[in-house]
C-alpha cells in the first residue's frame, strides 16, 4: 500500500507563507542547510535587542529564556528540560560528550558510521589521542545497514555514533534498531539529529537514545550559534566532561573558583555564558514547529518529497538515496556533475538549493507548495541542460 499523502497540509499554508518575507522573491529549498527568517523569529531577535537596549542587562530574564528554550527543545524530543544542555554547535555538543568518556578501560572503542556529518567523525577521531579506537561502519549504496553496525559493536565498544538523517541524501536511519544493537552489548548511543529535528518526529525514550545533539538552523527555523544536547537522565551523573565551564556547576553563581561542583542535571554539560540572543530565536523557531506539530509537518514533507522524486525522474534527474518517502527526511538529493555550479545557476534564478559533494539537495519545509517544487525542478533541469 502506498503511504497516504494529503493533497494539502493540515494547517493554513497561506497564513504560514505570509510569515516568511523571503517567499515574495525566492523559492527556498535549502532547509537542510539554513531555514528562512519568519516574522516570529525576527520578532524574537528584536525582543532581545529591545531588552538589552531598555535595561542594559536583564540577566534574570535572559537566563529564564535559556530555560524556556531548553523546555521547548525537550518537548520536541519527549525529554525533560533538565535532561537538556545548551551548546553553540553540534561539534561542541559532541566534544563535550567525548570529553566525558574514558577510553582507558575495557571499552576503548567508538563505532561510527561513515555517513556521519564530517564534524562528528572529526570529534571522534580526535579522541584517538586519548586512547579511543575507531571502528567505521561503511556506507553502501548511500545507506548504512544496521546489521553492519551490529557486527562491529562488541563488549569493547563504549559508544556508537549514528546520524538520524543523513546530510547527503536524506535517508532516515532506524535509530531504534541501532540503539538495540548498542545496548545489547552495553554500549551507549549518540545520535546526531540535525537533519531530522523539526522534520521527523523524535521520541528519545521510544527510540532508546542515550545522547542526542542538534543545532537549530535547519528544520527548527533558527540561526547559527546555538545547539542542544540531550543526555538521558540515568546517564547524567555518570558523565563528567573535561570540556566544561561555570554554567556546568550546581551553583554557578556561588563563584567558587577552586571547587568543581557538578550540576545533578544536564546543565552539567553547559559551558560558559549561553548565546542569549540565539536562544531567543531558537525558542521562537521551535515553538513555531511545535505549534504546527512535527507529525503534520512530516505528512506534508512526504507529499513534497513524492513530488520531488517523481518530478525529478520525469525530468531525467538521478536520485541519490531511497525512493520510499517514509525513509527520507524532507531533503531530496540528485546527482549532478558540478553541484556548486548548479547551485550558483539556480540561485541566479531565485531558487535556493544546497550543494553537497556530488549532489544538489532540494529541501522544502512546512511552508513550501507543490508549485515551489515544480518550479525548483524546472530550474534544476534547465541548469543541467545549460
Ligand atoms: C547532520 C549534521 N550534523 C552536523 C552538522 C554541523 O554541525 P555544527 O553545528 O557543528 O556546525 C550539520 C550541518 O550541516 C549536519 O547536517
Tab-separated table of C-alpha atoms and ligand atoms in Angstrom:
chain	number	residue	atom	x	y	z
A	1	UNK	CA	0.000	0.000	0.000
A	2	UNK	CA	1.446	3.420	-0.891
A	3	UNK	CA	1.535	5.831	2.085
A	4	UNK	CA	-1.428	8.150	2.496
A	5	UNK	CA	-0.443	11.521	1.056
A	6	UNK	CA	-2.604	14.528	1.866
A	7	UNK	CA	-3.077	16.931	-1.071
A	8	UNK	CA	-2.674	19.958	1.217
A	9	UNK	CA	-1.075	20.375	4.631
A	10	UNK	CA	-3.200	20.065	7.760
A	11	UNK	CA	-2.616	23.738	8.608
A	12	UNK	CA	-3.186	27.091	6.964
A	13	UNK	CA	-0.448	27.133	4.336
A	14	UNK	CA	-1.231	30.640	3.037
A	15	UNK	CA	-1.096	32.103	6.551
A	16	UNK	CA	2.217	30.402	7.210
A	17	UNK	CA	3.676	31.639	3.950
A	18	UNK	CA	2.657	35.196	4.789
A	19	UNK	CA	5.015	35.000	7.789
A	20	UNK	CA	8.078	34.471	5.558
A	21	UNK	CA	9.063	37.651	3.665
A	22	UNK	CA	11.684	35.831	1.570
A	23	UNK	CA	8.929	33.944	-0.269
A	24	UNK	CA	7.955	37.146	-2.086
A	25	UNK	CA	11.066	36.880	-4.235
A	26	UNK	CA	12.601	33.461	-3.748
A	27	UNK	CA	11.897	29.739	-3.544
A	28	UNK	CA	13.915	28.484	-0.564
A	29	UNK	CA	14.751	24.802	-0.998
A	30	UNK	CA	17.762	24.842	1.309
A	31	UNK	CA	16.202	23.932	4.642
A	32	UNK	CA	18.748	21.118	5.004
A	33	UNK	CA	21.234	23.999	5.315
A	34	UNK	CA	19.506	27.151	6.612
A	35	UNK	CA	15.806	27.869	7.140
A	36	UNK	CA	14.357	31.250	6.116
A	37	UNK	CA	13.502	34.020	8.558
A	38	UNK	CA	9.925	34.270	9.811
A	39	UNK	CA	8.132	37.177	11.450
A	40	UNK	CA	8.237	35.196	14.724
A	41	UNK	CA	11.991	34.525	14.698
A	42	UNK	CA	12.726	38.118	13.711
A	43	UNK	CA	10.469	39.416	16.483
A	44	UNK	CA	12.305	37.168	18.959
A	45	UNK	CA	15.678	38.636	17.967
A	46	UNK	CA	14.181	42.104	18.319
A	47	UNK	CA	12.821	41.232	21.782
A	48	UNK	CA	16.369	40.524	22.903
A	49	UNK	CA	17.708	43.720	21.324
A	50	UNK	CA	14.928	45.700	22.971
A	51	UNK	CA	15.561	44.101	26.354
A	52	UNK	CA	19.287	44.848	26.056
A	53	UNK	CA	18.625	48.408	24.975
A	54	UNK	CA	15.928	49.162	27.539
A	55	UNK	CA	17.535	47.524	30.565
A	56	UNK	CA	21.245	47.479	29.840
A	57	UNK	CA	21.257	43.973	31.248
A	58	UNK	CA	18.311	41.831	32.241
A	59	UNK	CA	20.192	38.794	33.413
A	60	UNK	CA	17.226	37.086	35.103
A	61	UNK	CA	15.041	37.352	32.003
A	62	UNK	CA	17.892	36.157	29.800
A	63	UNK	CA	18.578	33.118	31.958
A	64	UNK	CA	14.869	32.435	32.040
A	65	UNK	CA	14.917	32.497	28.233
A	66	UNK	CA	17.637	29.833	28.227
A	67	UNK	CA	15.456	27.615	30.434
A	68	UNK	CA	12.419	28.165	28.243
A	69	UNK	CA	14.434	27.251	25.150
A	70	UNK	CA	15.605	24.051	26.835
A	71	UNK	CA	11.996	23.255	27.726
A	72	UNK	CA	10.849	23.811	24.129
A	73	UNK	CA	13.585	21.515	22.839
A	74	UNK	CA	12.711	18.905	25.468
A	75	UNK	CA	9.067	18.937	24.283
A	76	UNK	CA	10.214	18.344	20.713
A	77	UNK	CA	12.069	15.150	21.596
A	78	UNK	CA	9.896	13.911	24.503
A	79	UNK	CA	12.543	14.602	27.140
A	80	UNK	CA	12.547	16.694	30.314
A	81	UNK	CA	14.091	20.159	30.347
A	82	UNK	CA	16.654	19.086	32.948
A	83	UNK	CA	17.968	16.486	30.502
A	84	UNK	CA	18.939	19.264	28.061
A	85	UNK	CA	22.092	21.413	27.836
A	86	UNK	CA	22.826	24.388	25.586
A	87	UNK	CA	25.841	24.413	23.256
A	88	UNK	CA	26.857	26.588	20.335
A	89	UNK	CA	27.095	23.833	17.693
A	90	UNK	CA	26.806	20.078	17.247
A	91	UNK	CA	30.620	19.985	17.117
A	92	UNK	CA	30.736	21.468	20.586
A	93	UNK	CA	27.977	19.181	21.916
A	94	UNK	CA	29.793	16.078	20.628
A	95	UNK	CA	33.094	17.383	22.036
A	96	UNK	CA	31.565	17.873	25.479
A	97	UNK	CA	30.243	14.295	25.428
A	98	UNK	CA	33.537	12.915	24.104
A	99	UNK	CA	35.443	14.677	26.872
A	100	UNK	CA	33.383	12.809	29.455
A	101	UNK	CA	34.273	9.375	28.047
A	102	UNK	CA	37.082	7.284	29.482
A	103	UNK	CA	38.853	5.212	26.845
A	104	UNK	CA	41.424	3.761	29.254
A	105	UNK	CA	39.292	0.835	30.471
A	106	UNK	CA	37.906	-2.284	28.858
A	107	UNK	CA	35.861	-0.281	26.343
A	108	UNK	CA	38.197	1.862	24.247
A	109	UNK	CA	36.132	1.589	21.064
A	110	UNK	CA	33.871	4.020	19.213
A	111	UNK	CA	31.698	2.559	16.433
A	112	UNK	CA	30.989	5.345	13.945
A	113	UNK	CA	29.284	5.345	10.561
A	114	UNK	CA	30.978	6.817	7.515
A	115	UNK	CA	27.696	8.655	6.869
A	116	UNK	CA	28.131	10.972	9.851
A	117	UNK	CA	28.429	14.651	9.069
A	118	UNK	CA	32.224	15.215	8.951
A	119	UNK	CA	32.328	17.260	12.149
A	120	UNK	CA	31.036	14.334	14.217
A	121	UNK	CA	33.594	11.982	12.672
A	122	UNK	CA	36.297	14.547	13.426
A	123	UNK	CA	35.342	14.803	17.096
A	124	UNK	CA	35.542	11.006	17.484
A	125	UNK	CA	38.808	10.841	15.508
A	126	UNK	CA	40.344	13.448	17.794
A	127	UNK	CA	39.725	11.095	20.735
A	128	UNK	CA	42.362	8.669	19.414
A	129	UNK	CA	44.955	10.754	21.250
A	130	UNK	CA	43.038	9.923	24.427
A	131	UNK	CA	43.111	6.180	23.691
A	132	UNK	CA	39.977	5.763	21.593
A	133	UNK	CA	39.903	3.165	18.817
A	134	UNK	CA	37.541	3.819	15.919
A	135	UNK	CA	35.602	1.198	14.020
A	136	UNK	CA	33.939	2.594	10.896
A	137	UNK	CA	30.597	1.328	9.625
A	138	UNK	CA	30.618	1.561	5.822
A	139	UNK	CA	28.147	3.316	3.551
A	140	UNK	CA	26.883	1.059	0.768
A	141	UNK	CA	24.553	2.340	-1.940
A	142	UNK	CA	24.012	5.533	0.046
A	143	UNK	CA	22.884	3.708	3.207
A	144	UNK	CA	24.294	2.234	6.398
A	145	UNK	CA	22.923	-1.211	7.202
A	146	UNK	CA	22.019	-1.635	10.882
A	147	UNK	CA	23.418	-5.190	10.716
A	148	UNK	CA	26.784	-3.676	9.793
A	149	UNK	CA	26.603	-1.651	12.994
A	150	UNK	CA	25.665	-4.749	14.989
A	151	UNK	CA	28.565	-6.711	13.507
A	152	UNK	CA	31.053	-4.129	14.805
A	153	UNK	CA	29.608	-3.499	18.277
A	154	UNK	CA	31.223	-5.624	20.979
A	155	UNK	CA	31.988	-5.691	24.701
A	156	UNK	CA	34.897	-3.353	23.815
A	157	UNK	CA	32.526	-0.677	22.455
A	158	UNK	CA	31.952	2.355	24.641
A	159	UNK	CA	29.762	4.392	22.320
A	160	UNK	CA	28.040	4.046	18.956
A	161	UNK	CA	27.524	7.151	16.844
A	162	UNK	CA	24.645	7.335	14.361
A	163	UNK	CA	23.141	10.038	12.227
A	164	UNK	CA	19.326	10.065	12.374
A	165	UNK	CA	19.027	11.673	8.937
A	166	UNK	CA	21.956	11.619	6.517
A	167	UNK	CA	23.036	15.063	5.442
A	168	UNK	CA	23.919	13.954	1.944
A	169	UNK	CA	20.889	12.031	0.708
A	170	UNK	CA	18.244	12.474	3.426
A	171	UNK	CA	17.994	8.797	4.368
A	172	UNK	CA	16.440	8.291	7.819
A	173	UNK	CA	18.340	5.732	9.875
A	174	UNK	CA	16.459	3.189	12.009
A	175	UNK	CA	17.902	4.591	15.206
A	176	UNK	CA	15.793	2.330	17.447
A	177	UNK	CA	17.474	-0.745	15.950
A	178	UNK	CA	20.941	0.815	16.294
A	179	UNK	CA	20.081	1.541	19.957
A	180	UNK	CA	19.084	-2.104	20.477
A	181	UNK	CA	22.334	-3.308	18.929
A	182	UNK	CA	24.373	-0.888	21.101
A	183	UNK	CA	22.548	-1.679	24.326
A	184	UNK	CA	22.721	-5.444	23.751
A	185	UNK	CA	26.498	-5.086	24.196
A	186	UNK	CA	26.371	-2.462	26.936
A	187	UNK	CA	27.400	0.450	24.678
A	188	UNK	CA	25.887	3.943	24.592
A	189	UNK	CA	24.209	5.509	21.561
A	190	UNK	CA	24.958	9.061	20.403
A	191	UNK	CA	22.600	10.441	17.741
A	192	UNK	CA	23.122	13.478	15.527
A	193	UNK	CA	19.588	14.649	14.739
A	194	UNK	CA	20.441	17.845	12.867
A	195	UNK	CA	18.753	16.685	9.647
A	196	UNK	CA	15.631	15.334	11.360
A	197	UNK	CA	14.819	17.672	14.260
A	198	UNK	CA	11.675	19.539	13.255
A	199	UNK	CA	11.161	17.305	10.214
A	200	UNK	CA	10.780	13.793	11.617
A	201	UNK	CA	9.070	13.054	14.944
A	202	UNK	CA	11.685	12.220	17.594
A	203	UNK	CA	10.910	10.459	20.849
A	204	UNK	CA	14.217	9.830	22.587
A	205	UNK	CA	12.612	7.450	25.063
A	206	UNK	CA	10.861	5.327	22.443
A	207	UNK	CA	13.993	5.279	20.272
A	208	UNK	CA	16.261	4.366	23.198
A	209	UNK	CA	18.704	7.189	22.528
A	210	UNK	CA	21.260	7.917	25.267
A	211	UNK	CA	22.662	11.186	23.934
A	212	UNK	CA	21.312	13.381	21.123
A	213	UNK	CA	22.588	16.604	19.627
A	214	UNK	CA	21.178	19.031	17.112
A	215	UNK	CA	21.542	22.628	16.055
A	216	UNK	CA	18.643	24.897	15.098
A	217	UNK	CA	19.224	26.421	11.735
A	218	UNK	CA	17.635	23.749	9.573
A	219	UNK	CA	14.082	22.415	10.124
A	220	UNK	CA	13.882	24.111	13.547
A	221	UNK	CA	13.793	27.514	11.801
A	222	UNK	CA	16.631	29.014	13.836
A	223	UNK	CA	20.033	30.576	13.361
A	224	UNK	CA	23.684	29.550	13.790
A	225	UNK	CA	25.384	29.722	17.176
A	226	UNK	CA	23.046	27.585	19.257
A	227	UNK	CA	22.576	23.838	19.616
A	228	UNK	CA	21.031	21.472	22.149
A	229	UNK	CA	22.373	18.360	23.809
A	230	UNK	CA	20.076	15.748	25.365
A	231	UNK	CA	21.531	13.285	27.877
A	232	UNK	CA	19.330	10.513	29.267
A	233	UNK	CA	18.637	11.149	32.953
A	234	UNK	CA	20.180	7.901	34.256
A	235	UNK	CA	23.415	8.713	32.439
A	236	UNK	CA	23.885	12.316	33.522
A	237	UNK	CA	25.614	11.727	36.830
A	238	UNK	CA	27.953	9.115	35.310
A	239	UNK	CA	29.486	11.696	32.959
A	240	UNK	CA	31.946	14.407	33.984
A	241	UNK	CA	33.089	16.353	30.898
A	242	UNK	CA	36.534	17.948	30.881
A	243	UNK	CA	35.169	20.420	28.345
A	244	UNK	CA	33.231	22.421	30.909
A	245	UNK	CA	32.663	25.849	32.430
A	246	UNK	CA	30.898	27.747	35.170
A	247	UNK	CA	27.388	27.108	33.841
A	248	UNK	CA	28.034	23.383	34.348
A	249	UNK	CA	28.185	23.867	38.105
A	250	UNK	CA	25.492	23.020	40.641
A	251	UNK	CA	25.751	26.610	41.857
A	252	UNK	CA	27.294	28.756	39.124
A	253	UNK	CA	26.536	31.960	40.954
A	254	UNK	CA	28.415	30.883	44.081
A	255	UNK	CA	31.566	31.823	42.127
A	256	UNK	CA	33.745	29.136	43.703
A	257	UNK	CA	36.870	29.058	41.566
A	258	UNK	CA	38.525	26.200	43.475
A	259	UNK	CA	35.594	23.748	43.505
A	260	UNK	CA	34.080	21.654	40.727
A	261	UNK	CA	30.520	21.049	41.921
A	262	UNK	CA	28.789	19.105	39.149
A	263	UNK	CA	25.213	20.013	38.449
A	264	UNK	CA	22.996	16.959	39.025
A	265	UNK	CA	21.058	17.798	35.840
A	266	UNK	CA	22.116	18.009	32.197
A	267	UNK	CA	23.170	21.578	32.841
A	268	UNK	CA	26.487	19.974	33.887
A	269	UNK	CA	27.091	19.902	30.104
A	270	UNK	CA	26.509	23.649	29.776
A	271	UNK	CA	29.714	25.633	29.315
A	272	UNK	CA	30.013	29.411	29.626
A	273	UNK	CA	27.569	32.288	29.242
A	274	UNK	CA	24.837	30.974	26.940
A	275	UNK	CA	24.173	32.501	23.497
A	276	UNK	CA	21.208	34.515	24.735
A	277	UNK	CA	20.099	36.215	21.530
A	278	UNK	CA	20.384	32.944	19.612
A	279	UNK	CA	18.270	31.256	22.285
A	280	UNK	CA	15.502	33.828	21.799
A	281	UNK	CA	15.426	32.990	18.093
A	282	UNK	CA	15.803	29.253	18.697
A	283	UNK	CA	12.818	29.143	21.034
A	284	UNK	CA	10.640	31.103	18.603
A	285	UNK	CA	11.564	28.695	15.804
A	286	UNK	CA	10.953	25.614	17.914
A	287	UNK	CA	7.620	26.920	19.187
A	288	UNK	CA	6.519	27.517	15.624
A	289	UNK	CA	7.378	23.904	14.800
A	290	UNK	CA	5.660	22.655	17.984
A	291	UNK	CA	2.547	24.674	17.176
A	292	UNK	CA	2.300	23.143	13.700
A	293	UNK	CA	3.209	19.707	15.055
A	294	UNK	CA	6.074	17.645	13.694
A	295	UNK	CA	3.639	14.853	12.693
A	296	UNK	CA	1.669	17.269	10.497
A	297	UNK	CA	4.846	18.795	9.058
A	298	UNK	CA	6.094	15.301	8.318
A	299	UNK	CA	2.893	14.377	6.448
A	300	UNK	CA	3.317	17.407	4.167
A	301	UNK	CA	7.035	16.689	3.709
A	302	UNK	CA	6.159	13.232	2.401
A	303	UNK	CA	3.829	14.763	-0.180
A	304	UNK	CA	6.531	17.234	-1.247
A	305	UNK	CA	9.195	14.508	-1.357
A	306	UNK	CA	6.985	12.300	-3.547
A	307	UNK	CA	6.541	15.197	-5.951
A	308	UNK	CA	10.295	15.870	-5.938
A	309	UNK	CA	11.226	12.256	-6.622
A	310	UNK	CA	8.610	11.661	-9.309
A	311	UNK	CA	9.151	15.094	-10.854
A	312	UNK	CA	12.912	14.592	-10.856
A	313	UNK	CA	12.553	11.246	-12.578
A	314	UNK	CA	10.211	12.752	-15.178
A	315	UNK	CA	12.877	15.367	-15.919
A	316	UNK	CA	15.621	12.745	-16.286
A	317	UNK	CA	17.362	13.546	-12.960
A	318	UNK	CA	19.274	10.880	-11.000
A	319	UNK	CA	18.013	10.399	-7.452
A	320	UNK	CA	20.512	9.732	-4.653
A	321	UNK	CA	19.052	7.674	-1.804
A	322	UNK	CA	15.815	5.740	-1.371
A	323	UNK	CA	12.666	6.204	-3.431
A	324	UNK	CA	10.484	5.484	-0.376
A	325	UNK	CA	9.473	8.862	1.122
A	326	UNK	CA	8.891	7.249	4.520
A	327	UNK	CA	12.620	6.500	4.717
A	328	UNK	CA	13.760	10.055	3.929
A	329	UNK	CA	13.849	13.462	5.530
A	330	UNK	CA	12.435	16.428	3.602
A	331	UNK	CA	15.669	16.642	1.637
A	332	UNK	CA	15.817	15.035	-1.811
A	333	UNK	CA	19.229	14.751	-3.456
A	334	UNK	CA	20.032	14.481	-7.154
A	335	UNK	CA	23.449	13.521	-8.520
A	336	UNK	CA	24.880	16.314	-10.687
A	337	UNK	CA	28.268	16.829	-12.389
A	338	UNK	CA	29.209	20.099	-10.622
A	339	UNK	CA	26.969	20.771	-7.664
A	340	UNK	CA	28.395	24.195	-6.822
A	341	UNK	CA	27.998	25.484	-10.372
A	342	UNK	CA	24.410	24.187	-10.397
A	343	UNK	CA	23.700	25.891	-7.059
A	344	UNK	CA	25.044	29.195	-8.381
A	345	UNK	CA	22.975	28.919	-11.576
A	346	UNK	CA	19.810	28.125	-9.616
A	347	UNK	CA	20.352	30.967	-7.130
A	348	UNK	CA	20.617	33.379	-10.044
A	349	UNK	CA	17.094	32.294	-10.968
A	350	UNK	CA	15.655	32.732	-7.478
A	351	UNK	CA	15.739	29.116	-6.284
A	352	UNK	CA	17.896	28.287	-3.257
A	353	UNK	CA	19.167	24.701	-3.365
A	354	UNK	CA	22.034	23.262	-1.303
A	355	UNK	CA	25.077	21.622	-2.888
A	356	UNK	CA	26.938	18.870	-1.008
A	357	UNK	CA	29.695	16.853	-2.658
A	358	UNK	CA	28.299	15.147	-5.753
A	359	UNK	CA	24.670	16.099	-5.130
A	360	UNK	CA	22.314	19.029	-5.230
A	361	UNK	CA	19.759	18.898	-2.419
A	362	UNK	CA	16.239	20.254	-2.640
A	363	UNK	CA	14.854	20.533	0.874
A	364	UNK	CA	11.411	22.162	1.159
A	365	UNK	CA	9.688	22.672	4.503
A	366	UNK	CA	6.236	23.172	6.018
A	367	UNK	CA	5.614	26.391	4.050
A	368	UNK	CA	6.557	25.007	0.615
A	369	UNK	CA	3.996	24.339	-2.088
A	370	UNK	CA	3.825	21.755	-4.852
A	371	UNK	CA	4.270	24.665	-7.273
A	372	UNK	CA	7.528	25.567	-5.491
A	373	UNK	CA	8.718	22.004	-6.029
A	374	UNK	CA	7.792	22.006	-9.716
A	375	UNK	CA	9.461	25.377	-10.293
A	376	UNK	CA	12.628	24.286	-8.473
A	377	UNK	CA	12.818	21.097	-10.531
A	378	UNK	CA	12.357	23.042	-13.769
A	379	UNK	CA	15.171	25.416	-12.821
A	380	UNK	CA	17.409	22.485	-11.848
A	381	UNK	CA	16.716	20.667	-15.112
A	382	UNK	CA	17.444	23.896	-17.037
A	383	UNK	CA	20.695	24.463	-15.118
A	384	UNK	CA	21.825	20.963	-16.044
A	385	UNK	CA	20.672	21.299	-19.635
A	386	UNK	CA	22.634	24.528	-19.951
B	1	LIG	C1	23.806	16.090	10.190
B	1	LIG	C2	24.614	17.300	10.522
B	1	LIG	N1	25.374	17.303	11.618
B	1	LIG	C3	26.127	18.371	11.970
B	1	LIG	C4	26.154	19.500	11.183
B	1	LIG	C5	27.012	20.692	11.553
B	1	LIG	O1	27.151	20.825	12.915
B	1	LIG	P1	27.754	22.145	13.583
B	1	LIG	O2	26.637	22.689	14.417
B	1	LIG	O3	28.874	21.667	14.417
B	1	LIG	O4	28.180	23.068	12.502
B	1	LIG	C6	25.371	19.550	10.034
B	1	LIG	C7	25.389	20.802	9.237
B	1	LIG	O5	25.188	20.997	8.177
B	1	LIG	C8	24.595	18.415	9.690
B	1	LIG	O6	23.851	18.399	8.583
